[in-house]
Amino acid sequence: MSDKVSLPAPREAAPDGARGEPLLVAEGLTKHFPITGGFPVKRRIGAVQAVDGLDLTVRAGESFGLVGESGCGKSTTGRLLTRLLEPTAGRIVYRGRDITHAGRRELAPFRAEIQMIFQDPYASLNPRHTVGKIVSGPMEINGIDPPGGREARVRELLETVGLSPEHYNRFPHEFSGGQRQRIGVARALALEPKLIVADEPVSALDVSIQAQVVNLLRDVQRELGIAFVFIAHDLAVVRHFSQRVAVMYLGKIVEVGDRDDIYRRPRHPYTHALLSAVPEAADLMDTPAGGDGSARASRERIRLAGDVPSPIRPPSGCRFRTRCWKAREECATEEPPLLRAEGSGPGHLSACHFPEPPTVERTTEVILDPALRAAEGHTESQPPNHAQ
Amino acid sequence: MTATTPFLSVRDLYVRFATEDGTVKAVDGLSFELERGRTLGIVGESGSGKSVTNLAVLGLHDPRTTEIEGEILLDGQELTGAPESALEKVRGHKAAMIFQDSLTALSPYYTVGRQIAEPFRKHTGATRREARLRAVEMLKRVGIPNPALRVDDYPHQFSGGMRQRAMIAMALVCDPQLLIADEPTTALDVTVQAQILDLLKDLQQQTGSAIILITHDLGVVAHTVDELLVMYAGRAVERGTVREVLGAPRHPYTWGLLGSMPRLTSDVEEPLSPIPGAPPSLLAPPPGCPFHPRCASVAAVGGDRCRTERPELPAGRGAACHLTPERQRAIFAGQIKPRLR
Ligand SMILES: Nc1ncnc2c1ncn2[C@@H]1O[C@H](COP(=O)(O)OP(=O)(O)O)[C@@H](O)[C@H]1O
Ligand SMILES: Nc1ncnc2c1ncn2[C@@H]1O[C@H](COP(=O)(O)OP(=O)(O)O)[C@@H](O)[C@H]1O
Ligand code: SF4
Ligand SMILES: [Mg+2]
Ligand SMILES: [Mg+2]
């Protein structure tokens, strides 16, 4: 397996796919999974509010990152955008056309243009099919015959993703996890898509292999000009891959902006907490061995209490308020809209009544965790107005 | 290091599994030491032998399919080949383990309180009432709100982070002097992971126990451990204080791990520097240095040495690599470090 990526020449930029134009727009996108119960007649007794009123725009050729902790609705969002799930409410507009409730026939022309890559390279490939059959699958389904024939195209694709054309007749079980993910990438590229939604594409891989696949995806994204929605819970990987990033919490986008808006000038308390919780080997890499122990002096230290609440009965008002150190009464009664906070640049939106200053450095620690407060000898008192 | 025997000493440990395909050399000559009050981090990618090593320390392997060789001295007591009755006494009382997956480690059929109280009664002979009070106290110590009420909950009534705390409470209930935490935060979200890592550190400061923290994440060890052991293909390839290993790593594999990880501050225009290829099969590990098929420094060593001769890990700070320590430092400073910005 070579580690070089040889990319075919980029195809002609389609007039309607120019970089920077809105490609996919979601408005008020919502997915509630009903919960049923009761006997003998099943009734709807509630709903998991997996995704609740998302607004987002993915521009042609850009990589758009979606981060957040497990259960915040990233995968559901990915499946809504690719129309694998039917939205409960809201609108999805692809290249100017409303595809929110488009049926099979209406979707057909776009099916080829929007592809998906999944987390689990083991479960997402049919074990009884050869690599050739797997990668040419989308061409078959869509009745597409490339100029040199499907087999030639597949062999070319295998080379693009760093596999050997000779792998054509092999089966998935003969490959390692990283190689399988390359097969998944080749399949997604088969139809020259305009948009790839990649749901945790490297999360199941070991770090050394993860880096190989991240590099491959970046090359593909940049050199073929394909727009990506890159979903992951790893903040550093998302930063590395994405030009714009949205942070999700309990089914909502709490902050969205350019990479540096989110990673260097975040405004939402949750974004601050997430970034401060990332353990970084880098904190020790720049200090000389045997240094003074002041690693991470410049990074924030924020420790939230508890876990994310249930999306079945999310908190009123701001959904983050039960874990937020700045919460006040207003936060429980009024949902903060996603908008540009004073001091934020254009395109940098956050949903908080009391946004943080735009920096990831702070002098005071925020520690809400009861065990830590006790252990570190803090006084018992909760932070002011901390609504539980 | 003083001349007295360390609290935990593992010497030339070999663990082999007989399987249908042949013998898996899961741990292939591993040595390390650990003192009370200190934390040892063991990092390496999946399959490098981290869990197998620590299951061996606790005598948890099936003797019918597992061959264990070497010396495991815990507080002066030899554990390799010790009878099951002796090992059982060690487990829970002297040494305890917390696992990645709290759902399988906790029984769904008993209350959380009972699962914490039982080992306490068994090892101390306390009454039910005393043990229950102890369980409440432990839950409080690990930061469960309303411990007197939650003690009667079943595990499924706890969130993932709370279950992990309950498992820590269970492991610590008999004041073990050695705590082995095997990927304790891998299944958790990052905000909860930060809570749990801080909790482990604080509990250690109170109890003075020794901790082995196993993880695949170099970030997790950075703020949690004192010493670090990097494992590859069943062998330790680098050892040192965490500052030494992360601040000035010496082994090409450690360089590769660091180069593979994006940082929150790295230059996004630069691609990552992955390790080529994939880890070897432990049925037939490569001859010589097990890392040589993926290593960029084979030529710098020169000749056939990397392919034929197995480099040993020196005692104390060092790396199992044929490059001299001077070359290791020079290559890191000249070629590797600039790429890590
Ligand atoms: N098919 C489904 N039925 C019911 N609930 C679901 C379904 N799919 C996802 N959920 C719930 O929706 C929420 C969001 O899930 P998901 O989108 O998978 O989050 P993420 O990918 O961010 O981890 C979670 O609470 C999850 O349990
Ligand atoms: N009971 C067993 N029988 C056979 N092989 C095993 C057994 N347990 C572990 N192994 C193998 O030993 C190697 C090391 O495993 P392990 O210690 O679990 O790795 P990790 O570093 O991910 O914890 C792996 O190749 C694994 O497949
Ligand atoms: S011994 Fe050789 S192959 Fe092994 S890490 Fe050192 S330079 Fe690389
Ligand atoms: Mg998901
Ligand atoms: Mg393991």
XYZ file of C-alpha atoms in Angstrom, chain A residues 3 69-70 176 206-209 211-212 214-215 218 222 235-237 239-240 259 263 270 273-275 277-291 293-296 299 301 303-307 323 369-372 375-376, chain B residues 45-46 141-143 159-162 165 189-195 198-199 202 206 216-220 222-223 242-244 246-247 257-258 260-279 294 337 340:
116
model
C 1.080 6.337 1.171
C -20.272 15.201 22.461
C -22.027 11.898 21.823
C -6.979 -3.710 7.715
C -5.695 3.875 15.662
C -3.817 7.187 15.689
C -1.105 6.212 13.235
C -3.720 4.990 10.747
C -3.470 10.316 10.323
C -3.093 8.464 7.013
C -7.133 12.275 7.493
C -4.382 13.222 5.031
C -7.809 16.416 3.040
C -8.738 20.206 -1.495
C -11.858 18.675 18.329
C -8.281 18.653 17.083
C -9.117 16.454 14.090
C -9.902 21.765 13.431
C -7.282 20.218 11.195
C -11.963 27.709 12.287
C -10.764 27.614 18.301
C -19.843 25.340 26.096
C -15.550 24.145 28.255
C -15.076 21.665 25.394
C -11.766 23.152 24.309
C -11.319 19.669 28.441
C -9.236 18.387 25.517
C -6.164 16.725 26.978
C -3.201 17.703 24.866
C 0.140 15.998 24.701
C 1.243 19.252 23.123
C 1.051 20.936 26.502
C 4.229 19.089 27.432
C 5.845 19.091 24.023
C 6.945 22.677 24.111
C 8.185 22.727 27.680
C 11.748 21.567 28.164
C 12.068 18.186 29.872
C 12.108 18.635 33.610
C 10.461 22.033 33.195
C 5.460 22.153 35.751
C 3.641 25.117 34.339
C 2.382 23.273 31.292
C -0.956 24.538 30.132
C -4.891 27.251 28.602
C -9.290 25.075 32.981
C -14.603 21.529 34.692
C -18.289 21.083 34.093
C -20.451 19.151 36.505
C -22.389 16.057 35.502
C -23.300 14.796 32.076
C -24.071 22.858 33.300
C -17.475 19.281 39.664
C -18.481 18.552 43.294
C -15.792 15.945 43.964
C -13.090 18.226 42.672
C -10.889 17.578 47.011
C -9.263 20.850 46.115
C -2.127 1.577 19.892
C -4.668 -1.230 20.109
C -15.964 10.812 47.550
C -16.269 10.161 43.840
C -18.663 13.058 43.450
C -25.414 8.121 33.438
C -22.215 6.929 31.781
C -20.029 9.317 33.747
C -21.720 8.417 37.026
C -17.475 7.079 39.134
C -17.161 12.355 26.404
C -14.350 14.817 26.700
C -15.938 17.000 29.405
C -16.662 13.929 31.531
C -13.224 12.495 30.801
C -11.666 15.624 32.252
C -13.733 15.186 35.430
C -8.998 14.971 37.766
C -10.861 12.769 40.216
C -7.148 13.885 43.576
C -5.505 11.524 49.405
C -4.077 4.840 23.634
C -4.269 8.630 23.977
C -1.043 10.543 24.537
C -3.080 13.566 25.551
C -4.648 11.710 28.449
C 0.149 14.290 29.602
C -1.643 15.684 32.622
C 6.133 11.962 31.037
C 7.939 15.260 30.543
C 10.971 13.531 29.099
C 6.599 13.955 25.461
C 9.056 16.848 25.640
C 2.531 8.850 17.319
C 3.098 12.526 18.019
C 0.000 11.572 13.713
C -1.965 13.638 16.190
C -3.248 17.023 15.166
C -2.995 19.616 17.930
C -5.317 22.444 18.852
C -2.545 24.833 17.877
C -0.829 23.097 14.963
C -0.404 24.642 11.543
C -3.472 23.543 9.617
C -1.781 24.017 6.261
C 0.668 21.217 7.028
C -0.462 17.644 6.507
C -0.076 15.242 9.425
C 3.021 13.025 9.492
C 1.607 9.529 9.846
C 3.496 6.306 10.412
C 3.308 4.336 7.155
C 1.852 0.845 7.101
C 0.116 -0.948 9.962
C 1.185 -2.713 13.181
C 7.497 1.166 9.416
C 10.312 18.723 16.227
C 5.300 19.137 15.177
